[in-house]
Structure formats: structure tokens, C-alpha cells
Tab-separated table of C-alpha atoms in Angstrom:
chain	number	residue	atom	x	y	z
A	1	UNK	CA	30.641	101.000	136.250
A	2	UNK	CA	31.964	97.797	134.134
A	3	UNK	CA	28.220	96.275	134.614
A	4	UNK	CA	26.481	99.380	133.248
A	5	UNK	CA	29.077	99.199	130.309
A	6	UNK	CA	28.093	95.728	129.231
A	7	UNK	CA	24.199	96.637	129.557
A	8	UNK	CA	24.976	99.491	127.415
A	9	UNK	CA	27.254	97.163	124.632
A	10	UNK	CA	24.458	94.857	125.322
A	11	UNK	CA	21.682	97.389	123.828
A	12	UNK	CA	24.044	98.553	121.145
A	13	UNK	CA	24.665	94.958	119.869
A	14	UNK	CA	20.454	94.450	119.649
A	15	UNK	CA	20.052	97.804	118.090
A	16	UNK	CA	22.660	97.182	115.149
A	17	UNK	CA	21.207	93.601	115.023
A	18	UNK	CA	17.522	95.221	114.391
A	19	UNK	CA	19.096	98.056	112.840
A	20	UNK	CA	17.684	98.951	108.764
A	21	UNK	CA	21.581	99.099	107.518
A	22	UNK	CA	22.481	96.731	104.900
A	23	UNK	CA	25.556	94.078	105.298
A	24	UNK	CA	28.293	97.140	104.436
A	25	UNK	CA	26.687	99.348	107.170
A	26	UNK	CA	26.023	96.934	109.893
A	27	UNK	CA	29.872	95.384	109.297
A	28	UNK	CA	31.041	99.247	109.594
A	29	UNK	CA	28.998	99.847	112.518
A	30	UNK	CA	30.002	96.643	114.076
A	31	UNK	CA	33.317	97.533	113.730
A	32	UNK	CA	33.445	101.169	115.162
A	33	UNK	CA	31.702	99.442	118.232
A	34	UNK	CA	34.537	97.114	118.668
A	35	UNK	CA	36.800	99.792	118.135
A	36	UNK	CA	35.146	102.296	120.848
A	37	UNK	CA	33.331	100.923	123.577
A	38	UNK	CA	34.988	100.308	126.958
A	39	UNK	CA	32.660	96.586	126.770
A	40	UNK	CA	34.163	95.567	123.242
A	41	UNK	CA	36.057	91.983	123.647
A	42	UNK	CA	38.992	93.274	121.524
A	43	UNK	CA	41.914	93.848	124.839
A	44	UNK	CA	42.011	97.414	125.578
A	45	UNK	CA	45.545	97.382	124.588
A	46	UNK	CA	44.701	96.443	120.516
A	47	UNK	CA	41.904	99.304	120.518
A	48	UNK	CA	43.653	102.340	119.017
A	49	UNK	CA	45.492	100.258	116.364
A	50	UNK	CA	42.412	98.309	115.726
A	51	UNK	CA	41.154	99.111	111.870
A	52	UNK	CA	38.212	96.716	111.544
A	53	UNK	CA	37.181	92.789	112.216
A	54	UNK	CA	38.330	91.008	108.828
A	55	UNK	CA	35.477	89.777	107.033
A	56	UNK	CA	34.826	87.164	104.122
A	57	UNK	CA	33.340	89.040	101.090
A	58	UNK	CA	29.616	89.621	101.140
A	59	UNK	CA	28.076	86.084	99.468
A	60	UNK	CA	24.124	86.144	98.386
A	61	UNK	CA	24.722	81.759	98.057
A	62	UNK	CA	25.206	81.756	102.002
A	63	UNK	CA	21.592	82.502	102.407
A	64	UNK	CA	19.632	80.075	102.746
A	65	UNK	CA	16.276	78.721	103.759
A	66	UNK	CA	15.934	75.389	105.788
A	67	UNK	CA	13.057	73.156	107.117
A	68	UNK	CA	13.088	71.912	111.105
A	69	UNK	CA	12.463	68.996	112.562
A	70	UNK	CA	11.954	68.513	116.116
A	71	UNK	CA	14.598	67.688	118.597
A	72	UNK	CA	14.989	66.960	122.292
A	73	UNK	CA	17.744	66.649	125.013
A	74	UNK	CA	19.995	68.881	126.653
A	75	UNK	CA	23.416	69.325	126.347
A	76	UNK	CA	25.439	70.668	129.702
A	77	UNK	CA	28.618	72.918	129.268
A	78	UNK	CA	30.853	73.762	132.402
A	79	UNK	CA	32.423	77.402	131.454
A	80	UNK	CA	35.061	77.449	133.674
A	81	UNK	CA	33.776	80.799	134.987
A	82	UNK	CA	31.886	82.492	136.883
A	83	UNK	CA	28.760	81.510	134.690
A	84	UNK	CA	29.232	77.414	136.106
A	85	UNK	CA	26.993	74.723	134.266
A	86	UNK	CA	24.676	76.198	131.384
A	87	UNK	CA	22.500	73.594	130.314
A	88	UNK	CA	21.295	73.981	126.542
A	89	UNK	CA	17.906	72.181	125.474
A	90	UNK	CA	17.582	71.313	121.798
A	91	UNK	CA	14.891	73.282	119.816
A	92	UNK	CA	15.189	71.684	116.428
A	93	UNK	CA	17.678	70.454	113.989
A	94	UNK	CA	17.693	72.973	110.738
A	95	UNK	CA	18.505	70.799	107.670
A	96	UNK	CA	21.297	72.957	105.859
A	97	UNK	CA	22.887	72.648	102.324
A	98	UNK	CA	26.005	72.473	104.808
A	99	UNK	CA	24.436	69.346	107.453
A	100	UNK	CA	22.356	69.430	109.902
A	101	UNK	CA	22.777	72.181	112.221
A	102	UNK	CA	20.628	72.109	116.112
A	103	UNK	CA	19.071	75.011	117.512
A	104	UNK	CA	19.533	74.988	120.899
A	105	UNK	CA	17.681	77.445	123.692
A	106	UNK	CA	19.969	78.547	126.920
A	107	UNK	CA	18.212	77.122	129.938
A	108	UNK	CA	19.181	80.137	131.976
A	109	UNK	CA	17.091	83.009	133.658
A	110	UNK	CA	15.264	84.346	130.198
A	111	UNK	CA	16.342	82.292	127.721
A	112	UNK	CA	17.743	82.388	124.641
A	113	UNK	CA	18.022	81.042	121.050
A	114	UNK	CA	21.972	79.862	120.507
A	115	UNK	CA	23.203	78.259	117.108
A	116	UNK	CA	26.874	78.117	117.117
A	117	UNK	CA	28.862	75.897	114.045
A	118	UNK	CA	31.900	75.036	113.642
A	119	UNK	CA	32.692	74.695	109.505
A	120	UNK	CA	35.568	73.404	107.150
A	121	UNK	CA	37.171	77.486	107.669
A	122	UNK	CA	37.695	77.348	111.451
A	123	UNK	CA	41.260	77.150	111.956
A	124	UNK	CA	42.285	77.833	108.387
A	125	UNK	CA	40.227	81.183	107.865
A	126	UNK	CA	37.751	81.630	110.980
A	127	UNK	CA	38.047	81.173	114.724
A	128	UNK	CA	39.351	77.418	115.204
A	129	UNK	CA	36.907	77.043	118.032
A	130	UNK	CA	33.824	78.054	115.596
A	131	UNK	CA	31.249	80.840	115.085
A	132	UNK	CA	28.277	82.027	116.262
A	133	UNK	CA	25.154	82.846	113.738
A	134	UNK	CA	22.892	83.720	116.739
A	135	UNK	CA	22.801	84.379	120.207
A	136	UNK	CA	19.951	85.897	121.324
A	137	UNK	CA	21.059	86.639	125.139
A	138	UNK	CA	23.383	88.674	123.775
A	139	UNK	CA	20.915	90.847	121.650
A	140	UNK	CA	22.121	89.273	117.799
A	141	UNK	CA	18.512	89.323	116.630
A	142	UNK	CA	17.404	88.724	112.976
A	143	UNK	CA	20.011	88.647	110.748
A	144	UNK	CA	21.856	85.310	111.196
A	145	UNK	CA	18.800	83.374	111.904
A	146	UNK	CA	15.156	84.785	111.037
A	147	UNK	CA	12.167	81.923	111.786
A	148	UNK	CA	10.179	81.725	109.017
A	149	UNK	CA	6.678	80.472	108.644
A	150	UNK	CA	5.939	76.393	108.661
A	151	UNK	CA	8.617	75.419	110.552
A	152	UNK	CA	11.556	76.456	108.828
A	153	UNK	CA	14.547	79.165	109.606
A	154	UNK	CA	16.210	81.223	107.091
A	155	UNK	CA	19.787	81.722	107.750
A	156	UNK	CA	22.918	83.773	106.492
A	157	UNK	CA	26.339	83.335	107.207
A	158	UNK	CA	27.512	86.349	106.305
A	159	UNK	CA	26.505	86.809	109.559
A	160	UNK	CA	28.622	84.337	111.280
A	161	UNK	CA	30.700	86.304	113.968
A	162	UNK	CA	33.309	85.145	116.206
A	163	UNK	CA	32.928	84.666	120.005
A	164	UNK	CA	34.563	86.700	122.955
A	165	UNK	CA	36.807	84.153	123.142
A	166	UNK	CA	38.330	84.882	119.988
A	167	UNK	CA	39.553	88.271	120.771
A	168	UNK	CA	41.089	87.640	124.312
A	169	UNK	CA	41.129	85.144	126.468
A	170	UNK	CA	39.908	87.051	129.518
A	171	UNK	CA	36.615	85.383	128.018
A	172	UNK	CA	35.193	81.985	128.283
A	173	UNK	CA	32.663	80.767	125.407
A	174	UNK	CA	30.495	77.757	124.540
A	175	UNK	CA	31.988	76.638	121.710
A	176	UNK	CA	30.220	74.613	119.061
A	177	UNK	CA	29.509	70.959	119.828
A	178	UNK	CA	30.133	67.959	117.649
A	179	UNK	CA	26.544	67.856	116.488
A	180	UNK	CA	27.126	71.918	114.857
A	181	UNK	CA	30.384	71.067	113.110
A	182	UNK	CA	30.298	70.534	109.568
A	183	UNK	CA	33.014	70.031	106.781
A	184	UNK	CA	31.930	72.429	104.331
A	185	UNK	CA	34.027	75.655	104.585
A	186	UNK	CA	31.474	78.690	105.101
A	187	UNK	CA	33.672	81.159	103.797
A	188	UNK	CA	31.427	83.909	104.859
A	189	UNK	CA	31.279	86.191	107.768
A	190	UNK	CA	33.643	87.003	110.269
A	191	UNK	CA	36.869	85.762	109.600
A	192	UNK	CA	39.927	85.186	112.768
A	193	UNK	CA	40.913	88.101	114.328
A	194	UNK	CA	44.538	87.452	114.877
């Protein structure tokens, strides 16, 4: 029942995402997911040894608020899998502290906001292929990335979490594209797994 599995992960991830628990609780929760549930991308193999995702220490200055500007065009990414073409449409462009970072919204059946970034960490810290602060096909609601009022986002990278990918390679991800890579190190969030 591999499909009822991943609807079930699927409702789990949104439910911690909309969850009350602070940063401590949600990375504890997160982690006993990853640890338990036949759907987690850590390889079956890894899941009785496996103590806990490794995480940057909790940092209140990688919160922050940014204004949007509009942005058009689409961006096409083959997977490589079973998933083909999935064409991305830019939303806006969130002017960070860090550079400017595009929102983009999966032009698939029901959508989805999708802001992956690739920072000065990834490789030497974090996932070398980047991190995700939101993905909202795959339930990460409002932690990462909250809209705010007049146009402008607030986000928090102690959110940033590492795609499937990252974990095993039975997994294909979008990765972040040159226009969501940025110099400054982020050291905040999810740090590499391996």
C-alpha cells in the first residue's frame, strides 16, 4: 500500500508544518517521522541507526521580512522520472538580506508554492544541491515562508530542509536554479545528512 503510505507521510508533513510546536518540537517531531514511517526518504536500511537529521543551531537573525516584486516566465525542469517536464511559473522575486530569491508556483494538477536556494553552506555544511524553505505540494506550510500583508513574505531559514534527494538517491528533486543561489552561507536549518 506504498501510495497510501505517502498520502499518509503526506498529511503528517502538513500537520507538523501547521502544528503549534516551537522550532525544538517541530525538529524532534520531524525527526521521529523520518525515523518511523515506512514513506520517510532516509533508505530503509539507515532507519534503526538513524538518531536525528543534523541541524544548524536555532538563529532568531535568519528571520526575516522581505518586500516582492512581480515576476513572470516559466522555468521547465525534466526530472528524469516518472514525474517528466514540470514547468514552474515565477510568482515574485522576494528581495532578501541574502539576494534576490524567486517564488515560483508548480504548474502541475493543484499547484503549489516552491522556493528552493541554494546558499554559500551547500556543499560545505548543507546539501550541495541546495534546500528547500517551502514546498507546498508536499504539505510544508507556514513556517519557512508565511505571506504577509502588502506584498511582502516573511521567511526563516531555520526552516530550510533538505530534499529527497539528499537522503537516497532512489529520489529525483528540482534542485535550485541559478536565479535561487546566493553566496551568503545560511547557516541555519537542516544541515547534510551524510
Amino acid at each position: 500500500m506504498d501510495d497510501l503510505d505517502l498520502l499518509d507521510w503526506r498529511e503528517r508533513v502538513a500537520r507538523l508544518y501547521l502544528s503549534d510546536l516551537d522550532l525544538t518540537g517541530f525538529r524532534a517531531a520531524r525527526d521521529e517521522l523520518f525515523r518511523t514511517h515506512p514513506s520517510s526518504p532516509v533508505p530503509p536500511a539507515e532507519r534503526p541507526g538513524f538518531t536525528g537529521l543534523r541541524w544548524y543551531p536555532p538563529d532568531p537573525s535568519a528571520v526575516v521580512e522581505a518586500p516582492l516584486r512581480p515576476a513572470s516566465g516559466e522555468l521547465r525542469i525534466d526530472t528524469g522520472g516518472p514525474d517528466g517536464v514540470v514547468a514552474y511559473r515565477r510568482v515574485a522575486v522576494a528581495g532578501t538580506p541574502w539576494g534576490p530569491l524567486t517564488l515560483w508556483w508548480i504548474e502541475a494538477y493543484g499547484g503549489g508554492l516552491f522556493l528552493p536556494l541554494r546558499d554559500g553552506t551547500c556543499g560545505d555544511g548543507s546539501y550541495g544541491g541546495g534546500r528547500y524553505l517551502t514546498d507546498t505540494v508536499k504539505g510544508t506550510f507556514g513556517r519557512g515562508l508565511t505571506v504577509l500583508p502588502g506584498d511582502r513574505v516573511r521567511l526563516d531559514a531555520n526552516y530550510l530542509y533538505n530534499p529527497s534527494c539528499a537522503y537516497d538517491d532512489r529520489w529525483a528533486c528540482p534542485l535550485a536554479p541559478p536565479e535561487n543561489r546566493v553566496d551568503v552561507p545560511l547557516r541555519a536549518g537542516e544541515r547534510a545528512y551524510h
